[in-house]
Structures are given as C-alpha cells and as structure tokens.
GROMACS .gro file of C-alpha atoms in nm:
model
  397
    1MET     CA    1  -2.181  23.577  -3.700
    2LYS     CA    2  -2.434  23.624  -3.994
    3ASP     CA    3  -2.182  23.821  -4.189
    4ILE     CA    4  -1.920  23.568  -4.135
    5LEU     CA    5  -2.137  23.273  -4.266
    6ARG     CA    6  -2.263  23.485  -4.583
    7ALA     CA    7  -1.912  23.569  -4.662
    8ALA     CA    8  -1.812  23.193  -4.607
    9MET     CA    9  -2.090  23.095  -4.834
   10VAL     CA   10  -1.940  23.326  -5.107
   11ILE     CA   11  -1.595  23.171  -5.084
   12ALA     CA   12  -1.732  22.839  -5.059
   13ARG     CA   13  -1.924  22.887  -5.379
   14ARG     CA   14  -1.629  23.035  -5.541
   15ASP     CA   15  -1.402  22.743  -5.461
   16PHE     CA   16  -1.638  22.484  -5.544
   17SER     CA   17  -1.720  22.619  -5.864
   18ALA     CA   18  -1.348  22.674  -5.967
   19VAL     CA   19  -1.275  22.284  -5.864
   20ILE     CA   20  -1.597  22.122  -5.972
   21PHE     CA   21  -1.620  22.270  -6.343
   22THR     CA   22  -1.300  22.159  -6.461
   23ARG     CA   23  -1.173  21.854  -6.671
   24THR     CA   24  -0.932  21.751  -6.410
   25PHE     CA   25  -1.210  21.698  -6.149
   26LEU     CA   26  -1.336  21.415  -6.378
   27PHE     CA   27  -0.991  21.242  -6.346
   28PHE     CA   28  -1.002  21.314  -5.978
   29LEU     CA   29  -1.356  21.112  -5.952
   30LEU     CA   30  -1.211  20.811  -6.184
   31GLY     CA   31  -0.878  20.810  -6.023
   32PRO     CA   32  -0.990  20.606  -5.713
   33LEU     CA   33  -1.135  20.339  -5.925
   34LEU     CA   34  -0.847  20.241  -6.150
   35PRO     CA   35  -0.637  20.119  -5.857
   36ILE     CA   36  -0.930  19.918  -5.724
   37LEU     CA   37  -0.985  19.769  -6.069
   38ILE     CA   38  -0.620  19.681  -6.087
   39GLY     CA   39  -0.614  19.544  -5.744
   40MET     CA   40  -0.893  19.314  -5.822
   41ALA     CA   41  -0.724  19.214  -6.145
   42PHE     CA   42  -0.399  19.122  -5.955
   43GLY     CA   43  -0.606  18.981  -5.653
   44GLY     CA   44  -0.766  18.727  -5.904
   45LEU     CA   45  -0.430  18.680  -6.055
   46SER     CA   46  -0.231  18.618  -5.729
   47GLU     CA   47  -0.516  18.393  -5.565
   48LYS     CA   48  -0.472  18.170  -5.898
   49ILE     CA   49  -0.082  18.156  -5.843
   50SER     CA   50  -0.117  18.102  -5.486
   51THR     CA   51  -0.368  17.809  -5.538
   52ASP     CA   52  -0.155  17.645  -5.819
   53SER     CA   53   0.190  17.698  -5.593
   54LEU     CA   54   0.025  17.571  -5.269
   55ARG     CA   55  -0.161  17.254  -5.441
   56PRO     CA   56   0.027  17.156  -5.753
   57ALA     CA   57  -0.083  16.880  -5.955
   58ALA     CA   58   0.064  16.518  -5.911
   59GLY     CA   59   0.103  16.257  -6.184
   60LEU     CA   60  -0.050  15.922  -6.110
   61SER     CA   61   0.126  15.630  -6.245
   62MET     CA   62  -0.051  15.312  -6.139
   63SER     CA   63  -0.212  15.022  -6.255
   64PRO     CA   64  -0.567  15.111  -6.407
   65ASP     CA   65  -0.763  14.957  -6.119
   66GLU     CA   66  -0.557  15.145  -5.859
   67THR     CA   67  -0.548  15.479  -6.085
   68ALA     CA   68  -0.928  15.461  -6.056
   69ARG     CA   69  -0.951  15.391  -5.685
   70MET     CA   70  -0.704  15.690  -5.634
   71LEU     CA   71  -0.892  15.939  -5.846
   72ALA     CA   72  -1.211  15.833  -5.683
   73ALA     CA   73  -1.083  15.875  -5.340
   74ARG     CA   74  -0.956  16.225  -5.445
   75GLU     CA   75  -1.288  16.343  -5.583
   76ALA     CA   76  -1.443  16.223  -5.274
   77VAL     CA   77  -1.224  16.408  -5.046
   78ALA     CA   78  -1.242  16.719  -5.265
   79ARG     CA   79  -1.630  16.720  -5.207
   80ARG     CA   80  -1.584  16.747  -4.829
   81ILE     CA   81  -1.312  16.966  -4.793
   82GLY     CA   82  -1.303  17.163  -5.118
   83ALA     CA   83  -1.117  17.136  -5.444
   84ASP     CA   84  -0.878  17.401  -5.360
   85HIS     CA   85  -0.776  17.233  -5.045
   86ILE     CA   86  -0.640  16.912  -5.191
   87SER     CA   87  -0.380  16.847  -5.439
   88ALA     CA   88  -0.480  16.737  -5.806
   89LEU     CA   89  -0.405  16.407  -5.944
   90GLU     CA   90  -0.364  16.356  -6.326
   91LYS     CA   91  -0.325  16.021  -6.501
   92ALA     CA   92   0.012  15.962  -6.603
   93PRO     CA   93   0.168  15.673  -6.857
   94TRP     CA   94   0.213  15.321  -6.680
   95PRO     CA   95   0.448  15.143  -6.666
   96VAL     CA   96   0.719  15.396  -6.685
   97ASP     CA   97   0.992  15.517  -6.477
   98PRO     CA   98   0.879  15.810  -6.280
   99ARG     CA   99   1.210  15.973  -6.313
  100SER     CA  100   1.166  15.995  -6.691
  101LEU     CA  101   0.810  16.140  -6.666
  102LEU     CA  102   0.978  16.443  -6.468
  103ALA     CA  103   1.240  16.473  -6.701
  104HIS     CA  104   0.983  16.596  -6.989
  105SER     CA  105   0.913  16.962  -6.965
  106ASP     CA  106   0.525  16.916  -7.092
  107ALA     CA  107   0.435  16.669  -6.829
  108GLY     CA  108   0.235  16.925  -6.647
  109TYR     CA  109   0.285  16.786  -6.284
  110VAL     CA  110   0.578  16.833  -6.043
  111ALA     CA  111   0.557  16.507  -5.876
  112VAL     CA  112   0.468  16.134  -5.967
  113VAL     CA  113   0.276  15.906  -5.738
  114SER     CA  114   0.369  15.534  -5.846
  115GLY     CA  115   0.373  15.204  -5.663
  116SER     CA  116   0.039  15.079  -5.547
  117VAL     CA  117  -0.253  15.210  -5.292
  118ASP     CA  118  -0.108  15.021  -5.012
  119ARG     CA  119   0.247  15.143  -5.054
  120PRO     CA  120   0.250  15.469  -5.280
  121VAL     CA  121   0.594  15.598  -5.397
  122LEU     CA  122   0.614  15.973  -5.453
  123THR     CA  123   0.902  16.098  -5.669
  124GLY     CA  124   0.991  16.443  -5.699
  125GLN     CA  125   1.199  16.734  -5.552
  126PRO     CA  126   1.225  16.728  -5.173
  127SER     CA  127   1.022  17.040  -5.156
  128ASP     CA  128   0.741  16.908  -5.373
  129ILE     CA  129   0.733  16.584  -5.184
  130ASP     CA  130   0.705  16.769  -4.841
  131ARG     CA  131   0.399  16.970  -4.988
  132LEU     CA  132   0.226  16.647  -5.158
  133GLU     CA  133   0.302  16.396  -4.924
  134GLY     CA  134   0.007  16.473  -4.680
  135ASP     CA  135  -0.241  16.489  -4.944
  136VAL     CA  136  -0.111  16.157  -5.095
  137ARG     CA  137  -0.138  16.006  -4.784
  138LEU     CA  138  -0.496  16.116  -4.704
  139ILE     CA  139  -0.608  16.009  -5.075
  140ALA     CA  140  -0.436  15.672  -5.054
  141SER     CA  141  -0.601  15.598  -4.670
  142ALA     CA  142  -0.946  15.676  -4.837
  143ALA     CA  143  -0.879  15.465  -5.127
  144LYS     CA  144  -0.749  15.169  -4.916
  145THR     CA  145  -1.061  15.153  -4.686
  146ARG     CA  146  -1.296  15.175  -4.990
  147ALA     CA  147  -1.550  15.351  -4.760
  148VAL     CA  148  -1.439  15.694  -4.879
  149LEU     CA  149  -1.556  15.951  -4.635
  150PRO     CA  150  -1.920  15.806  -4.552
  151GLU     CA  151  -2.197  16.085  -4.582
  152VAL     CA  152  -2.311  16.188  -4.227
  153ASP     CA  153  -2.650  16.362  -4.190
  154VAL     CA  154  -2.654  16.665  -3.982
  155GLU     CA  155  -2.948  16.778  -3.805
  156ARG     CA  156  -3.011  17.144  -3.857
  157HIS     CA  157  -3.154  17.381  -3.591
  158PRO     CA  158  -3.184  17.725  -3.709
  159VAL     CA  159  -3.213  18.020  -3.501
  160ALA     CA  160  -3.308  18.374  -3.550
  161GLN     CA  161  -2.981  18.528  -3.415
  162SER     CA  162  -2.686  18.436  -3.211
  163VAL     CA  163  -2.577  18.712  -2.982
  164SER     CA  164  -2.202  18.598  -2.994
  165GLY     CA  165  -2.219  18.613  -3.375
  166GLN     CA  166  -2.415  18.924  -3.392
  167THR     CA  167  -2.153  19.071  -3.168
  168GLN     CA  168  -1.863  18.960  -3.370
  169ALA     CA  169  -2.038  19.094  -3.697
  170ARG     CA  170  -2.115  19.425  -3.556
  171LEU     CA  171  -1.750  19.469  -3.420
  172THR     CA  172  -1.624  19.388  -3.799
  173MET     CA  173  -1.859  19.660  -3.930
  174GLY     CA  174  -1.711  19.912  -3.690
  175ARG     CA  175  -1.394  19.837  -3.785
  176ALA     CA  176  -1.485  19.853  -4.160
  177ALA     CA  177  -1.656  20.170  -4.085
  178GLN     CA  178  -1.341  20.335  -3.923
  179ILE     CA  179  -1.139  20.211  -4.215
  180LEU     CA  180  -1.348  20.371  -4.462
  181ILE     CA  181  -1.383  20.678  -4.299
  182PHE     CA  182  -0.993  20.706  -4.250
  183LEU     CA  183  -0.916  20.640  -4.602
  184LEU     CA  184  -1.174  20.882  -4.749
  185THR     CA  185  -1.050  21.159  -4.483
  186MET     CA  186  -0.676  21.118  -4.551
  187LEU     CA  187  -0.745  21.097  -4.957
  188LEU     CA  188  -0.934  21.399  -4.981
  189ALA     CA  189  -0.834  21.630  -4.679
  190GLY     CA  190  -0.464  21.686  -4.835
  191MET     CA  191  -0.608  21.898  -5.104
  192VAL     CA  192  -0.663  22.180  -4.861
  193LEU     CA  193  -0.293  22.253  -4.793
  194SER     CA  194  -0.222  22.290  -5.164
  195ASN     CA  195  -0.507  22.523  -5.229
  196MET     CA  196  -0.428  22.783  -4.968
  197VAL     CA  197  -0.057  22.784  -5.083
  198GLU     CA  198  -0.166  22.832  -5.432
  199GLU     CA  199  -0.366  23.131  -5.343
  200LYS     CA  200  -0.091  23.276  -5.125
  201ASN     CA  201   0.163  23.264  -5.400
  202ASN     CA  202  -0.099  23.425  -5.637
  203LYS     CA  203  -0.165  23.716  -5.400
  204VAL     CA  204  -0.554  23.601  -5.418
  205ILE     CA  205  -0.562  23.543  -5.045
  206GLU     CA  206  -0.451  23.918  -4.961
  207ILE     CA  207  -0.746  24.031  -5.189
  208LEU     CA  208  -0.991  23.791  -4.985
  209ALA     CA  209  -0.879  23.917  -4.664
  210ALA     CA  210  -0.939  24.263  -4.745
  211ALA     CA  211  -1.273  24.214  -4.886
  212VAL     CA  212  -1.420  23.950  -4.609
  213PRO     CA  213  -1.320  23.867  -4.264
  214ILE     CA  214  -1.020  23.595  -4.260
  215ASP     CA  215  -1.245  23.358  -4.041
  216ALA     CA  216  -1.486  23.346  -4.331
  217VAL     CA  217  -1.216  23.269  -4.588
  218PHE     CA  218  -1.085  22.952  -4.387
  219LEU     CA  219  -1.450  22.844  -4.338
  220GLY     CA  220  -1.539  22.899  -4.678
  221LYS     CA  221  -1.256  22.710  -4.837
  222LEU     CA  222  -1.354  22.430  -4.569
  223MET     CA  223  -1.701  22.412  -4.685
  224ALA     CA  224  -1.605  22.406  -5.055
  225MET     CA  225  -1.351  22.155  -5.009
  226LEU     CA  226  -1.600  21.931  -4.804
  227SER     CA  227  -1.876  21.970  -5.058
  228MET     CA  228  -1.670  21.851  -5.334
  229SER     CA  229  -1.575  21.547  -5.111
  230PHE     CA  230  -1.941  21.446  -5.087
  231ILE     CA  231  -1.971  21.480  -5.445
  232GLY     CA  232  -1.674  21.217  -5.508
  233ILE     CA  233  -1.805  21.007  -5.190
  234ILE     CA  234  -2.164  20.977  -5.384
  235PHE     CA  235  -2.006  20.883  -5.702
  236TRP     CA  236  -1.765  20.624  -5.542
  237GLY     CA  237  -2.055  20.497  -5.319
  238GLY     CA  238  -2.275  20.446  -5.618
  239CYS     CA  239  -2.006  20.234  -5.805
  240ALA     CA  240  -1.961  20.047  -5.486
  241VAL     CA  241  -2.331  19.949  -5.459
  242ALA     CA  242  -2.334  19.871  -5.815
  243GLY     CA  243  -2.013  19.641  -5.809
  244LEU     CA  244  -2.164  19.494  -5.499
  245ALA     CA  245  -2.501  19.414  -5.666
  246LEU     CA  246  -2.354  19.240  -5.959
  247LEU     CA  247  -2.066  19.052  -5.749
  248ALA     CA  248  -2.258  18.940  -5.425
  249GLY     CA  249  -2.447  18.638  -5.420
  250PRO     CA  250  -2.829  18.624  -5.363
  251GLY     CA  251  -2.791  18.528  -4.985
  252PHE     CA  252  -2.552  18.844  -4.897
  253ALA     CA  253  -2.680  19.039  -4.623
  254LEU     CA  254  -2.464  19.290  -4.409
  255PRO     CA  255  -2.533  19.288  -4.037
  256THR     CA  256  -2.766  19.530  -3.917
  257PRO     CA  257  -2.587  19.804  -3.670
  258ALA     CA  258  -2.709  19.852  -3.323
  259VAL     CA  259  -2.833  20.183  -3.406
  260GLY     CA  260  -3.036  20.063  -3.719
  261TRP     CA  261  -2.922  20.128  -4.072
  262PRO     CA  262  -3.077  20.486  -4.128
  263VAL     CA  263  -2.919  20.620  -3.820
  264PHE     CA  264  -2.575  20.446  -3.895
  265ILE     CA  265  -2.568  20.597  -4.226
  266LEU     CA  266  -2.646  20.951  -4.109
  267LEU     CA  267  -2.381  20.922  -3.848
  268ALA     CA  268  -2.127  20.778  -4.084
  269VAL     CA  269  -2.172  21.083  -4.308
  270LEU     CA  270  -2.150  21.326  -4.007
  271TYR     CA  271  -1.857  21.166  -3.842
  272PHE     CA  272  -1.696  21.159  -4.184
  273ALA     CA  273  -1.785  21.550  -4.212
  274MET     CA  274  -1.625  21.606  -3.868
  275ALA     CA  275  -1.309  21.386  -3.941
  276TYR     CA  276  -1.270  21.583  -4.242
  277CYS     CA  277  -1.327  21.908  -4.086
  278LEU     CA  278  -1.086  21.844  -3.790
  279LEU     CA  279  -0.797  21.726  -4.014
  280GLY     CA  280  -0.889  21.969  -4.293
  281SER     CA  281  -0.866  22.271  -4.064
  282LEU     CA  282  -0.563  22.176  -3.912
  283PHE     CA  283  -0.422  22.139  -4.284
  284LEU     CA  284  -0.559  22.475  -4.365
  285SER     CA  285  -0.368  22.630  -4.059
  286ILE     CA  286  -0.060  22.464  -4.187
  287GLY     CA  287  -0.113  22.570  -4.540
  288ALA     CA  288  -0.173  22.927  -4.437
  289GLN     CA  289   0.164  22.928  -4.258
  290ALA     CA  290   0.375  22.788  -4.509
  291ALA     CA  291   0.509  22.994  -4.790
  292THR     CA  292   0.601  22.729  -5.056
  293VAL     CA  293   0.497  22.386  -5.158
  294ARG     CA  294   0.816  22.220  -5.010
  295GLU     CA  295   0.719  22.336  -4.682
  296VAL     CA  296   0.361  22.187  -4.706
  297GLN     CA  297   0.541  21.867  -4.801
  298THR     CA  298   0.775  21.872  -4.544
  299LEU     CA  299   0.476  21.921  -4.263
  300ASN     CA  300   0.244  21.712  -4.418
  301MET     CA  301   0.433  21.386  -4.343
  302PRO     CA  302   0.466  21.421  -3.976
  303VAL     CA  303   0.080  21.519  -3.949
  304THR     CA  304  -0.019  21.218  -4.146
  305MET     CA  305   0.195  21.000  -3.944
  306ALA     CA  306   0.018  21.138  -3.651
  307GLN     CA  307  -0.313  21.088  -3.772
  308MET     CA  308  -0.259  20.728  -3.860
  309VAL     CA  309  -0.111  20.666  -3.496
  310ILE     CA  310  -0.438  20.829  -3.378
  311PHE     CA  311  -0.624  20.601  -3.607
  312PHE     CA  312  -0.462  20.296  -3.487
  313PHE     CA  313  -0.554  20.396  -3.130
  314ALA     CA  314  -0.906  20.410  -3.242
  315THR     CA  315  -0.914  20.092  -3.367
  316TYR     CA  316  -0.745  19.926  -3.071
  317ALA     CA  317  -1.010  20.074  -2.867
  318VAL     CA  318  -1.283  19.946  -3.084
  319ASP     CA  319  -1.330  19.625  -2.914
  320HIS     CA  320  -1.272  19.751  -2.557
  321MET     CA  321  -1.621  19.923  -2.510
  322GLY     CA  322  -1.660  20.116  -2.190
  323SER     CA  323  -1.286  20.085  -2.124
  324ALA     CA  324  -1.029  20.377  -2.044
  325PRO     CA  325  -0.886  20.381  -2.369
  326GLU     CA  326  -1.190  20.348  -2.584
  327ILE     CA  327  -1.353  20.651  -2.364
  328ALA     CA  328  -0.998  20.841  -2.422
  329ALA     CA  329  -1.037  20.752  -2.797
  330ALA     CA  330  -1.372  20.909  -2.831
  331VAL     CA  331  -1.285  21.240  -2.628
  332PHE     CA  332  -0.992  21.309  -2.783
  333PRO     CA  333  -1.096  21.519  -3.084
  334LEU     CA  334  -0.890  21.373  -3.378
  335SER     CA  335  -0.975  21.028  -3.292
  336SER     CA  336  -1.338  21.087  -3.194
  337PRO     CA  337  -1.515  21.023  -3.524
  338PHE     CA  338  -1.345  20.670  -3.560
  339ALA     CA  339  -1.406  20.562  -3.214
  340MET     CA  340  -1.773  20.702  -3.217
  341ILE     CA  341  -1.870  20.541  -3.565
  342ALA     CA  342  -1.743  20.210  -3.433
  343ARG     CA  343  -1.957  20.271  -3.116
  344ALA     CA  344  -2.278  20.338  -3.327
  345ALA     CA  345  -2.220  19.971  -3.480
  346GLN     CA  346  -2.221  19.814  -3.144
  347ASP     CA  347  -2.413  20.017  -2.897
  348GLY     CA  348  -2.771  20.136  -2.966
  349ALA     CA  349  -2.756  20.478  -2.747
  350ILE     CA  350  -2.806  20.784  -2.928
  351TRP     CA  351  -2.720  21.041  -2.666
  352PRO     CA  352  -2.334  20.997  -2.684
  353HIS     CA  353  -2.322  21.061  -3.066
  354VAL     CA  354  -2.509  21.403  -3.003
  355LEU     CA  355  -2.241  21.501  -2.742
  356ALA     CA  356  -1.952  21.366  -2.928
  357LEU     CA  357  -2.077  21.595  -3.273
  358LEU     CA  358  -2.096  21.880  -3.054
  359TRP     CA  359  -1.749  21.839  -2.902
  360GLN     CA  360  -1.590  21.769  -3.224
  361ALA     CA  361  -1.779  22.093  -3.391
  362MET     CA  362  -1.640  22.298  -3.105
  363TRP     CA  363  -1.276  22.165  -3.178
  364VAL     CA  364  -1.320  22.258  -3.551
  365GLY     CA  365  -1.401  22.619  -3.452
  366LEU     CA  366  -1.126  22.616  -3.196
  367ILE     CA  367  -0.836  22.494  -3.466
  368ILE     CA  368  -0.995  22.747  -3.722
  369ARG     CA  369  -0.959  23.015  -3.460
  370MET     CA  370  -0.617  22.907  -3.393
  371GLY     CA  371  -0.524  22.904  -3.767
  372VAL     CA  372  -0.658  23.280  -3.824
  373TRP     CA  373  -0.461  23.403  -3.536
  374LEU     CA  374  -0.163  23.246  -3.667
  375PHE     CA  375  -0.240  23.358  -3.998
  376ARG     CA  376  -0.305  23.708  -3.901
  377ARG     CA  377   0.013  23.727  -3.671
  378HIS     CA  378   0.262  23.560  -3.907
  379VAL     CA  379   0.119  23.656  -4.276
  380LEU     CA  380  -0.081  23.986  -4.251
  381ASN     CA  381   0.100  24.164  -3.972
  382SER     CA  382   0.200  24.469  -4.101
  383GLY     CA  383   0.145  24.350  -4.449
  384ALA     CA  384   0.477  24.160  -4.430
  385LYS     CA  385   0.458  23.782  -4.492
  386ARG     CA  386   0.684  23.562  -4.264
  387PRO     CA  387   0.750  23.221  -4.368
  388LEU     CA  388   0.722  22.935  -4.139
  389PHE     CA  389   1.080  22.848  -4.154
  390ARG     CA  390   1.322  23.123  -4.160
  391ARG     CA  391   1.674  23.114  -4.297
  392ARG     CA  392   1.951  23.253  -4.047
  393SER     CA  393   2.152  23.508  -4.234
  394ALA     CA  394   2.531  23.474  -4.222
  395PRO     CA  395   2.689  23.704  -3.989
  396ARG     CA  396   2.872  23.975  -4.113
  397ALA     CA  397   3.236  23.997  -4.112
   0.00000   0.00000   0.00000
C-alpha cells in the first residue's frame, strides 16, 4: 500500500506540474470570472429594462393645482411602497389634446392622464392603459382624499432570534452550498476524461503502467486534478469574498449554520473533495476505456445528465430531514455529498458526517478498483487495446 501511495504521489506531482506551470492555466482561472461579470452587466441591464417596461411613465396633462396634487400623492405612495413599484408621472403641456401629445416621438411617456383628480382620463394604447390604470387609480384616490397615506408609528419588539426564520435561512444556506459544490464538481471533474484519453493516444499511459502499478496511475491523476481544482477554488473564493465585501451593505450577514462556520467550511471542503473524487474516478474509468475523444464526448453526456438527476434528487430531499428520500440521498454515494452538506447547515450532529465521509471514501476506492480492472481487461490485456465501441466487420462474401 505504501508503494502505491508513493507512486501515486509521483504521478500526482507530474500531472500537477504539467498543468499548473502553463499559460493556459491562467486562462482557466480567469475563464469562470468572465461569464460572472457579463452576467452581472446583463443582469443590471435587464433589471432596468424590466423596470422601465413594467412601470412606464405617464404624462400628466391637468391644471396646475391638480397636477401638484397628483404629483404629491405619487411621491407619498412611492415613499411607502417604493419608487420601482409605482408608475412615474411627468408634467405634460395643458390644455392640449392627449392624442396630439402621444403623436410626438419625443414625448417621453406612453400614455397621458388628463381630466381631473375626481375623474381622471387615461389615453393610450390598450396594453399601456391596462398596465397604468391601477397605478393611476391609486394615485388619484390618494390625491382626492388629501390625506395621503398618513404615517403610522410601528412599535418595535426585537428578538435575538426567530426559530422559524433561522430554520428557513439554514435551509436556504444548505441549498446554496449544494448548488455551489455541484457546479464546481461539474466544472472541474470533466478535465479528467480528456487527460486520460490524451495520454493513451500518446502511448504515455503504457510507459506509466509498466513503471508503476496502474492503481497508482489512477489515484495519482485523481489527486493531481483535485489539487489543481483547489487552487482554482481558492482563487475564485478570494475574488468572491472581495466582491462581497465591496458590494454588500454594512448590515449584511450570513446565517450561522447548525454546525458552526469553522466546521461547516471544513465539511464543505471535504464534501467537495468526495464529490469530485466520486465523479472524477467515474470519469477516469470512462476515459481509460475510450479510445478517442469522440467516444469520451459520447459517454460524457449520459453521465452528466445522470449526475444532474441525482443532484435534483438531493435538492428535493434537503427540506425533508429524516424522511426516506433524505436518508436515501445520504446513503447513495453520488448524491451523498450534496445531501450531507445540506444536513450540516440544518443539523448540529457531527457523527453522521464522519460515517458519510468514510462511506464515500470507500466508494471512491471501489470505483477506482473497478476502473483499474476494466482498464487491465480491455486495454492492457495481452498488449492489445480494445476500444469501448467495436465496429462489426462486414460479412465476407
């Protein structure tokens, strides 16, 4: 066993150095940040477009006195429910035919409110009238009463914590941790596939198999890719913490998980490592059997879809603590890391995580052993390589 671990460390250092000390690794680190920045830019743009389209501005063509009453009522309503939740009103020429105002392209509003506070008239296209009618009715009602939403003092009784609110916050944290581990696993584990196929095509795997046990080759490659993944996670995590410190407000605070932050972070790291090793060992076994990159791509899709189904099963079980689906998700090895990290956010017991980590590590070893057995049987058997998909030869005439 010591010889296998020593040889695995040699293979791991070789693969780790071959990936880290390259220019492409820098692009690998910066690659996931670009979609996030683009998504934030488009998210702000889409929010602005959505706000402008859902709450369009209306022109206000009334007498000066009634215009002042409508604008004051609109500002009072906006202070209570938020400016984004009530349509804007803009002064328009008066007295003017509303239809002529809407005929100008530089008007800046989609409809015109005319008439009086007691009987407002809304002129515009039918779709715009449907969107603005409720807001205009609310503003006119507030302006008509002249007692625009009077202030009511709310007596505050703060408490240290709310059990229901804390439970919901921890459930949300568990789901967020599940999604984060799943995305990182799917993003990083796929590189193991192409790595094995490339070395098979270059005959490097045969040299390694002749020098060290094939178990050490599989384990070393998995360790190298996992170490490289941790470097990426440290870099991305640092960027996320820096961005959160800049964008989050002073009162922003994450809910405390049931096991506490130090233990939760440690368990998140361990469960990511287990999820990566489980999926990575499976991908490694597939890559060892495939003869070409095309076969890898063919097999990658069903494995990825199956992993997504398993993840959805784990997310369903997260809010059914102690139920049969939650226990099944914790026992099934491929969904166990996702189910157990959600349990760590909601339950303070530590011993289930010790058992789960040992159970997952055992399955990593079993999958590696199965992959090694298949590799010896189909690739190294009698020195002949057998592709995973064989073409049937045409019958002889």
